[in-house]
C-alpha positions as a Python dict, from the first residue, in 0.01 Angstrom:
ca = {
    (1, 'X'): (0, 0, 0),
    (2, 'X'): (219, -223, -218),
    (3, 'X'): (556, -338, -84),
    (4, 'X'): (669, -476, -418),
    (5, 'X'): (1042, -424, -471),
    (6, 'X'): (1142, -269, -803),
    (7, 'X'): (1514, -336, -871),
    (8, 'X'): (1506, -96, -1167),
    (9, 'X'): (1395, 206, -961),
    (10, 'X'): (1745, 343, -895),
    (11, 'X'): (1835, 309, -1262),
    (12, 'X'): (1520, 495, -1357),
    (13, 'X'): (1585, 772, -1106),
    (14, 'X'): (1936, 815, -1244),
    (15, 'X'): (1768, 948, -1560),
    (16, 'X'): (1627, 1227, -1341),
    (17, 'X'): (1968, 1312, -1193),
    (18, 'X'): (2012, 1065, -903),
    (19, 'X'): (2378, 1005, -816),
    (20, 'X'): (2464, 922, -457),
    (21, 'X'): (2171, 744, -289),
    (22, 'X'): (2367, 419, -249),
    (23, 'X'): (2623, 596, -32),
    (24, 'X'): (2362, 642, 243),
    (25, 'X'): (2393, 402, 539),
    (26, 'X'): (2080, 535, 714),
    (27, 'X'): (2241, 710, 1008),
    (28, 'X'): (1945, 953, 1020),
    (29, 'X'): (2164, 1260, 1059),
    (30, 'X'): (1988, 1436, 767),
    (31, 'X'): (1647, 1397, 928),
    (32, 'X'): (1774, 1501, 1271),
    (33, 'X'): (1912, 1835, 1150),
    (34, 'X'): (1627, 1921, 910),
    (35, 'X'): (1421, 2215, 1036),
    (36, 'X'): (1111, 2097, 851),
    (37, 'X'): (1109, 1722, 926),
    (38, 'X'): (853, 1603, 1182),
    (39, 'X'): (762, 1277, 1352),
    (40, 'X'): (471, 1236, 1113),
    (41, 'X'): (677, 1324, 805),
    (42, 'X'): (1044, 1240, 858),
    (43, 'X'): (1277, 1309, 568),
    (44, 'X'): (1511, 1282, 381),
    (45, 'X'): (1625, 948, 534),
    (46, 'X'): (1293, 768, 482),
    (47, 'X'): (1277, 854, 113),
    (48, 'X'): (1640, 758, 54),
    (49, 'X'): (1564, 421, 214),
    (50, 'X'): (1261, 376, -11),
    (51, 'X'): (1489, 431, -311),
    (52, 'X'): (1740, 176, -189),
    (53, 'X'): (1463, -79, -132),
    (54, 'X'): (1296, -12, -467),
    (55, 'X'): (969, 102, -307),
    (56, 'X'): (819, 281, -606),
    (57, 'X'): (459, 283, -476),
    (58, 'X'): (559, 426, -139),
    (59, 'X'): (756, 704, -307),
    (60, 'X'): (462, 783, -535),
    (61, 'X'): (228, 834, -239),
    (62, 'X'): (479, 1015, -15),
    (63, 'X'): (422, 1387, 50),
    (64, 'X'): (772, 1441, 195),
    (65, 'X'): (951, 1542, -128),
    (66, 'X'): (721, 1845, -145),
    (67, 'X'): (790, 1938, 217),
    (68, 'X'): (1160, 1985, 137),
    (69, 'X'): (1275, 2325, 8),
    (70, 'X'): (1636, 2216, -49),
    (71, 'X'): (1816, 2447, 190),
    (72, 'X'): (2115, 2212, 171),
    (73, 'X'): (2175, 2152, 545),
    (74, 'X'): (2128, 1778, 512),
    (75, 'X'): (2375, 1757, 224),
    (76, 'X'): (2634, 1964, 411),
    (77, 'X'): (2607, 1749, 724),
    (78, 'X'): (2592, 1407, 557),
    (79, 'X'): (2894, 1204, 681),
    (80, 'X'): (2889, 986, 369),
    (81, 'X'): (2849, 1258, 106),
    (82, 'X'): (2524, 1098, -8),
    (83, 'X'): (2371, 1438, -99),
    (84, 'X'): (2020, 1376, 44),
    (85, 'X'): (1907, 1726, -53),
    (86, 'X'): (1970, 1657, -421),
    (87, 'X'): (1799, 1320, -384),
    (88, 'X'): (1484, 1498, -268),
    (89, 'X'): (1510, 1729, -569),
    (90, 'X'): (1536, 1424, -796),
    (91, 'X'): (1221, 1281, -638),
    (92, 'X'): (1031, 1604, -706),
    (93, 'X'): (1125, 1576, -1073),
    (94, 'X'): (1026, 1212, -1073),
    (95, 'X'): (690, 1277, -904),
    (96, 'X'): (618, 1564, -1142),
    (97, 'X'): (664, 1321, -1431),
    (98, 'X'): (427, 1070, -1267),
    (99, 'X'): (156, 1328, -1201),
    (100, 'X'): (170, 1444, -1565),
    (101, 'X'): (-64, 1236, -1780),
    (102, 'X'): (75, 1375, -2107),
    (103, 'X'): (429, 1239, -2064),
    (104, 'X'): (589, 1578, -2143),
    (105, 'X'): (739, 1615, -1796),
    (106, 'X'): (927, 1286, -1821),
    (107, 'X'): (1064, 1392, -2159),
    (108, 'X'): (1171, 1732, -2025),
    (109, 'X'): (1350, 1582, -1726),
    (110, 'X'): (1517, 1293, -1904),
    (111, 'X'): (1612, 1454, -2237),
    (112, 'X'): (1770, 1799, -2258),
    (113, 'X'): (1752, 1785, -2638),
    (114, 'X'): (1375, 1723, -2624),
    (115, 'X'): (1320, 2019, -2391),
    (116, 'X'): (1531, 2249, -2612),
    (117, 'X'): (1350, 2126, -2924),
    (118, 'X'): (1006, 2176, -2764),
    (119, 'X'): (1090, 2529, -2649),
    (120, 'X'): (1242, 2610, -2989),
    (121, 'X'): (941, 2483, -3185),
    (122, 'X'): (690, 2677, -2971),
    (123, 'X'): (908, 2991, -2992),
    (124, 'X'): (925, 2960, -3371),
    (125, 'X'): (548, 2915, -3401),
    (126, 'X'): (489, 3220, -3180),
    (127, 'X'): (731, 3431, -3384),
    (128, 'X'): (573, 3327, -3714),
    (129, 'X'): (226, 3386, -3575),
    (130, 'X'): (310, 3741, -3468),
    (131, 'X'): (469, 3819, -3805),
    (132, 'X'): (180, 3675, -4007),
    (133, 'X'): (-118, 3782, -3798),
    (134, 'X'): (-104, 4154, -3729),
    (135, 'X'): (-330, 4448, -3797),
    (136, 'X'): (-251, 4735, -4027),
    (137, 'X'): (-154, 4992, -4121),
    (138, 'X'): (151, 4971, -3894),
    (139, 'X'): (262, 5298, -3735),
    (140, 'X'): (627, 5341, -3841),
    (141, 'X'): (639, 5707, -3735),
    (142, 'X'): (575, 5658, -3365),
    (143, 'X'): (606, 5352, -3148),
    (144, 'X'): (257, 5204, -3121),
    (145, 'X'): (231, 4834, -3042),
    (146, 'X'): (-146, 4855, -3073),
    (147, 'X'): (-109, 4946, -3441),
    (148, 'X'): (62, 4609, -3497),
    (149, 'X'): (-89, 4384, -3233),
    (150, 'X'): (-395, 4548, -3068),
    (151, 'X'): (-417, 4490, -2695),
    (152, 'X'): (-768, 4348, -2732),
    (153, 'X'): (-644, 4076, -2968),
    (154, 'X'): (-344, 4004, -2746),
    (155, 'X'): (-575, 3974, -2445),
    (156, 'X'): (-793, 3718, -2625),
    (157, 'X'): (-484, 3515, -2717),
    (158, 'X'): (-359, 3542, -2358),
    (159, 'X'): (-687, 3412, -2220),
    (160, 'X'): (-681, 3115, -2458),
    (161, 'X'): (-322, 3044, -2354),
    (162, 'X'): (-413, 3076, -1986),
    (163, 'X'): (-703, 2834, -2032),
    (164, 'X'): (-473, 2577, -2195),
    (165, 'X'): (-213, 2624, -1923),
    (166, 'X'): (-468, 2587, -1643),
    (167, 'X'): (-617, 2278, -1806),
    (168, 'X'): (-288, 2090, -1815),
    (169, 'X'): (-166, 2216, -1477),
    (170, 'X'): (-507, 2165, -1316),
    (171, 'X'): (-548, 1808, -1438),
    (172, 'X'): (-196, 1722, -1324),
    (173, 'X'): (-260, 1877, -982),
    (174, 'X'): (-580, 1672, -956),
    (175, 'X'): (-378, 1356, -1021),
    (176, 'X'): (-138, 1467, -747),
    (177, 'X'): (-429, 1512, -505),
    (178, 'X'): (-572, 1166, -582),
    (179, 'X'): (-235, 998, -539),
    (180, 'X'): (-135, 1173, -215),
    (181, 'X'): (-479, 1135, -55),
    (182, 'X'): (-516, 771, -159),
    (183, 'X'): (-832, 614, -13),
    (184, 'X'): (-913, 941, 164),
    (185, 'X'): (-969, 1125, -164),
    (186, 'X'): (-1329, 1008, -199),
    (187, 'X'): (-1399, 1002, 176),
    (188, 'X'): (-1313, 1364, 252),
    (189, 'X'): (-1606, 1600, 175),
    (190, 'X'): (-1546, 1877, -78),
    (191, 'X'): (-1623, 2138, 189),
    (192, 'X'): (-1324, 2026, 394),
    (193, 'X'): (-1093, 2079, 97),
    (194, 'X'): (-1244, 2421, 33),
    (195, 'X'): (-1207, 2527, 395),
    (196, 'X'): (-829, 2482, 370),
    (197, 'X'): (-789, 2680, 47),
    (198, 'X'): (-687, 2992, 238),
    (199, 'X'): (-403, 2798, 400),
    (200, 'X'): (-287, 2681, 57),
    (201, 'X'): (-297, 3031, -94),
    (202, 'X'): (-99, 3177, 197),
    (203, 'X'): (176, 2921, 145),
    (204, 'X'): (165, 2969, -232),
    (205, 'X'): (224, 3344, -218),
    (206, 'X'): (452, 3363, 87),
    (207, 'X'): (643, 3031, 74),
    (208, 'X'): (646, 3083, 452),
    (209, 'X'): (748, 2726, 526),
    (210, 'X'): (1079, 2793, 348),
    (211, 'X'): (1137, 3077, 594),
    (212, 'X'): (1182, 2821, 873),
    (213, 'X'): (1504, 2695, 713),
    (214, 'X'): (1837, 2831, 837),
    (215, 'X'): (1931, 2974, 496),
    (216, 'X'): (1680, 3259, 484),
    (217, 'X'): (1865, 3416, 191),
    (218, 'X'): (1755, 3123, -24),
    (219, 'X'): (1395, 3178, 86),
    (220, 'X'): (1416, 3544, -21),
    (221, 'X'): (1556, 3447, -361),
    (222, 'X'): (1286, 3184, -405),
    (223, 'X'): (1013, 3430, -304),
    (224, 'X'): (1150, 3703, -533),
    (225, 'X'): (1144, 3475, -839),
    (226, 'X'): (795, 3345, -763),
    (227, 'X'): (631, 3681, -687),
    (228, 'X'): (816, 3858, -968),
    (229, 'X'): (693, 3609, -1223),
    (230, 'X'): (340, 3612, -1076),
    (231, 'X'): (337, 3993, -1116),
    (232, 'X'): (442, 3968, -1482),
    (233, 'X'): (175, 3706, -1545),
    (234, 'X'): (-85, 3935, -1383),
    (235, 'X'): (7, 4231, -1604),
    (236, 'X'): (37, 4037, -1929),
    (237, 'X'): (-269, 3813, -1896),
    (238, 'X'): (-506, 4020, -1681),
    (239, 'X'): (-414, 4385, -1735),
    (240, 'X'): (-288, 4388, -2096),
    (241, 'X'): (-616, 4552, -2204),
    (242, 'X'): (-725, 4694, -1868),
    (243, 'X'): (-912, 4386, -1746),
    (244, 'X'): (-1200, 4232, -1948),
    (245, 'X'): (-1391, 4556, -1885),
    (246, 'X'): (-1133, 4750, -2087),
    (247, 'X'): (-1053, 5003, -1813),
    (248, 'X'): (-809, 5236, -1990),
    (249, 'X'): (-615, 5353, -1685),
    (250, 'X'): (-528, 4991, -1601),
    (251, 'X'): (-401, 4899, -1948),
    (252, 'X'): (-56, 4743, -1951),
    (253, 'X'): (-12, 4768, -2330),
    (254, 'X'): (-91, 5124, -2434),
    (255, 'X'): (-82, 5259, -2789),
    (256, 'X'): (24, 5598, -2925),
    (257, 'X'): (-336, 5714, -2963),
    (258, 'X'): (-430, 5613, -2609),
    (259, 'X'): (-125, 5802, -2484),
    (260, 'X'): (-227, 6110, -2683),
    (261, 'X'): (69, 6348, -2658),
    (262, 'X'): (285, 6082, -2490),
    (263, 'X'): (140, 6125, -2143),
    (264, 'X'): (291, 5840, -1941),
    (265, 'X'): (166, 5676, -1625),
    (266, 'X'): (292, 5852, -1314),
    (267, 'X'): (576, 5683, -1128),
    (268, 'X'): (332, 5577, -853),
    (269, 'X'): (71, 5431, -1088),
    (270, 'X'): (-16, 5069, -990),
    (271, 'X'): (87, 4929, -1329),
    (272, 'X'): (429, 5095, -1310),
    (273, 'X'): (482, 4989, -950),
    (274, 'X'): (401, 4628, -1034),
    (275, 'X'): (633, 4649, -1333),
    (276, 'X'): (920, 4790, -1126),
    (277, 'X'): (879, 4526, -859),
    (278, 'X'): (855, 4233, -1102),
    (279, 'X'): (1162, 4351, -1295),
    (280, 'X'): (1372, 4391, -981),
    (281, 'X'): (1252, 4067, -823),
    (282, 'X'): (1312, 3854, -1134),
    (283, 'X'): (1651, 4004, -1214),
    (284, 'X'): (1767, 3977, -854),
    (285, 'X'): (1644, 3621, -804),
    (286, 'X'): (1759, 3478, -1138),
    (287, 'X'): (2098, 3653, -1127),
    (288, 'X'): (2165, 3523, -776),
    (289, 'X'): (2067, 3169, -879),
    (290, 'X'): (2263, 3175, -1205),
    (291, 'X'): (2581, 3301, -1038),
    (292, 'X'): (2534, 3041, -764),
    (293, 'X'): (2508, 2764, -1021),
    (294, 'X'): (2810, 2888, -1215),
    (295, 'X'): (3023, 2914, -899),
    (296, 'X'): (2857, 2612, -730),
    (297, 'X'): (2858, 2822, -415),
    (298, 'X'): (2588, 2629, -225),
    (299, 'X'): (2486, 2262, -198),
    (300, 'X'): (2167, 2320, -399),
    (301, 'X'): (2371, 2473, -683),
    (302, 'X'): (2633, 2200, -719),
    (303, 'X'): (2425, 1953, -920),
    (304, 'X'): (2235, 2167, -1166),
    (305, 'X'): (1990, 1990, -1394),
    (306, 'X'): (1922, 2103, -1751),
    (307, 'X'): (1569, 2212, -1661),
    (308, 'X'): (1711, 2445, -1395),
    (309, 'X'): (1917, 2629, -1656),
    (310, 'X'): (1625, 2648, -1899),
    (311, 'X'): (1392, 2779, -1628),
    (312, 'X'): (1631, 3056, -1520),
    (313, 'X'): (1738, 3147, -1873),
    (314, 'X'): (1383, 3187, -2004),
    (315, 'X'): (1275, 3387, -1701),
    (316, 'X'): (1571, 3625, -1717),
    (317, 'X'): (1538, 3670, -2093),
    (318, 'X'): (1170, 3751, -2044),
    (319, 'X'): (1264, 4024, -1796),
    (320, 'X'): (1553, 4160, -2006),
    (321, 'X'): (1350, 4183, -2328),
    (322, 'X'): (1069, 4347, -2131),
    (323, 'X'): (1315, 4612, -2007),
    (324, 'X'): (1445, 4671, -2360),
    (325, 'X'): (1091, 4711, -2496),
    (326, 'X'): (1021, 4979, -2237),
    (327, 'X'): (1341, 5169, -2326),
    (328, 'X'): (1286, 5163, -2704),
    (329, 'X'): (921, 5256, -2656),
    (330, 'X'): (1013, 5559, -2444),
    (331, 'X'): (1275, 5656, -2704),
    (332, 'X'): (997, 5626, -2966),
    (333, 'X'): (1189, 5380, -3186),
    (334, 'X'): (918, 5178, -3368),
    (335, 'X'): (1121, 4908, -3546),
    (336, 'X'): (1343, 4806, -3249),
    (337, 'X'): (1036, 4801, -3022),
    (338, 'X'): (835, 4577, -3256),
    (339, 'X'): (1133, 4345, -3317),
    (340, 'X'): (1215, 4306, -2947),
    (341, 'X'): (846, 4252, -2871),
    (342, 'X'): (843, 3950, -3104),
    (343, 'X'): (1155, 3809, -2935),
    (344, 'X'): (999, 3880, -2594),
    (345, 'X'): (688, 3679, -2680),
    (346, 'X'): (899, 3399, -2831),
    (347, 'X'): (1068, 3363, -2492),
    (348, 'X'): (773, 3425, -2258),
    (349, 'X'): (511, 3202, -2420),
    (350, 'X'): (717, 2879, -2430),
    (351, 'X'): (794, 2936, -2063),
    (352, 'X'): (423, 2969, -1989),
    (353, 'X'): (283, 2681, -2190),
    (354, 'X'): (569, 2434, -2139),
    (355, 'X'): (767, 2511, -1826),
    (356, 'X'): (474, 2604, -1602),
    (357, 'X'): (259, 2290, -1629),
    (358, 'X'): (532, 2035, -1710),
    (359, 'X'): (862, 2135, -1548),
    (360, 'X'): (1017, 2348, -1272),
    (361, 'X'): (728, 2594, -1236),
    (362, 'X'): (487, 2309, -1157),
    (363, 'X'): (665, 2264, -823),
    (364, 'X'): (513, 2595, -709),
    (365, 'X'): (168, 2439, -748),
    (366, 'X'): (234, 2093, -606),
    (367, 'X'): (409, 2208, -290),
    (368, 'X'): (132, 2425, -135),
    (369, 'X'): (-132, 2177, -252),
    (370, 'X'): (43, 1890, -71),
    (371, 'X'): (81, 2103, 243),
    (372, 'X'): (-293, 2164, 232),
    (373, 'X'): (-367, 1793, 177),
    (374, 'X'): (-173, 1698, 489),
    (375, 'X'): (-391, 1935, 692),
    (376, 'X'): (-708, 1802, 529),
    (377, 'X'): (-613, 1440, 590),
    (378, 'X'): (-509, 1505, 953),
    (379, 'X'): (-832, 1696, 1018),
    (380, 'X'): (-1048, 1426, 864),
    (381, 'X'): (-875, 1148, 1060),
    (382, 'X'): (-906, 1343, 1386),
    (383, 'X'): (-1276, 1411, 1336),
    (384, 'X'): (-1345, 1057, 1216),
    (385, 'X'): (-1166, 901, 1512),
    (386, 'X'): (-1352, 1128, 1754),
    (387, 'X'): (-1685, 1012, 1612),
    (388, 'X'): (-1570, 649, 1621),
    (389, 'X'): (-1451, 679, 1983),
    (390, 'X'): (-1778, 844, 2085),
    (391, 'X'): (-1974, 561, 1922),
    (392, 'X'): (-1773, 300, 2109),
    (393, 'X'): (-1844, 470, 2441),
    (394, 'X'): (-2221, 436, 2399),
    (395, 'X'): (-2215, 86, 2246),
    (396, 'X'): (-2256, -188, 2508),
    (397, 'X'): (-1986, -452, 2517),
    (398, 'X'): (-2084, -783, 2355),
}
């Protein structure tokens, strides 16, 4: 690993929000009180020291930024006010930009105007697309989204969008894997990676490691936002037309004709239950986080980056417009429903195709993947050393 000192590293990290790293005098208090730091992966002190020494390559290959969930204990207890928790957040932004081969992440994190412009352009294209490409004749008597944008067509567009999203996110995650694993990437057999997939999925959907931090409220908020959004994604991309098989009773977007005489799903229908949960979880999580950032009530809310605001705003607007669509649909108001639907898509799609692979949402992918990689690497080293030791025992001394 290179030990080349880069004197410009701190200046570069300042573009990602770094402020107080030079205040640190390496007392180690932050690492000592962290519930997640271990002997093998001590942080935040080690990473702060890397910054001070200009060790760009060591930071690039370090898994520790992804092991931190920013509970804020280290920042609260820092005797120098160096804000190590925020420094770890800065490093996650920085690493996200390095994993991304397109360069969009760096632009999002270093230029608020670029992020706003990118979101605005995609939103405008989505709005124009929905207004230009629709079926007819439109039902202006009763609310019927399928008369304007049939669920089958929307599902095809969703699948194309999901494929694009997964391509960019997947290739960036692969770069993350190669960087974190280093020389072990090609040595570890594919089967060993696959055997740890269950571990990764558990951490992805439960964020259970966060639950070890003292501030469990923050874990609940984090989990609510993640699972709420995942539920919305499931309904919109997978169930919009009742799965690829077109199962009517699982359709998320139902038209007037499919409803017949306005027979709605029962309150206990799976689609409605998922919808209720996702709405509550997103509104609860985003409202808590937004109020926290406005009041600066916790360490992790005192230094809010522009991408944090964009992430929360788009997510809450997606939920709010979704609620409004449901109300106007039930009131059988065609024009308001169709208009709000366009706005809803203009908010939701930019969040999917821009924020998920290139900004804040990408953290949800990198973190469980890195946790899995640490297990894979430790397992490979243990098994390799056991074989090596066994070979030495049967090899006669020269």
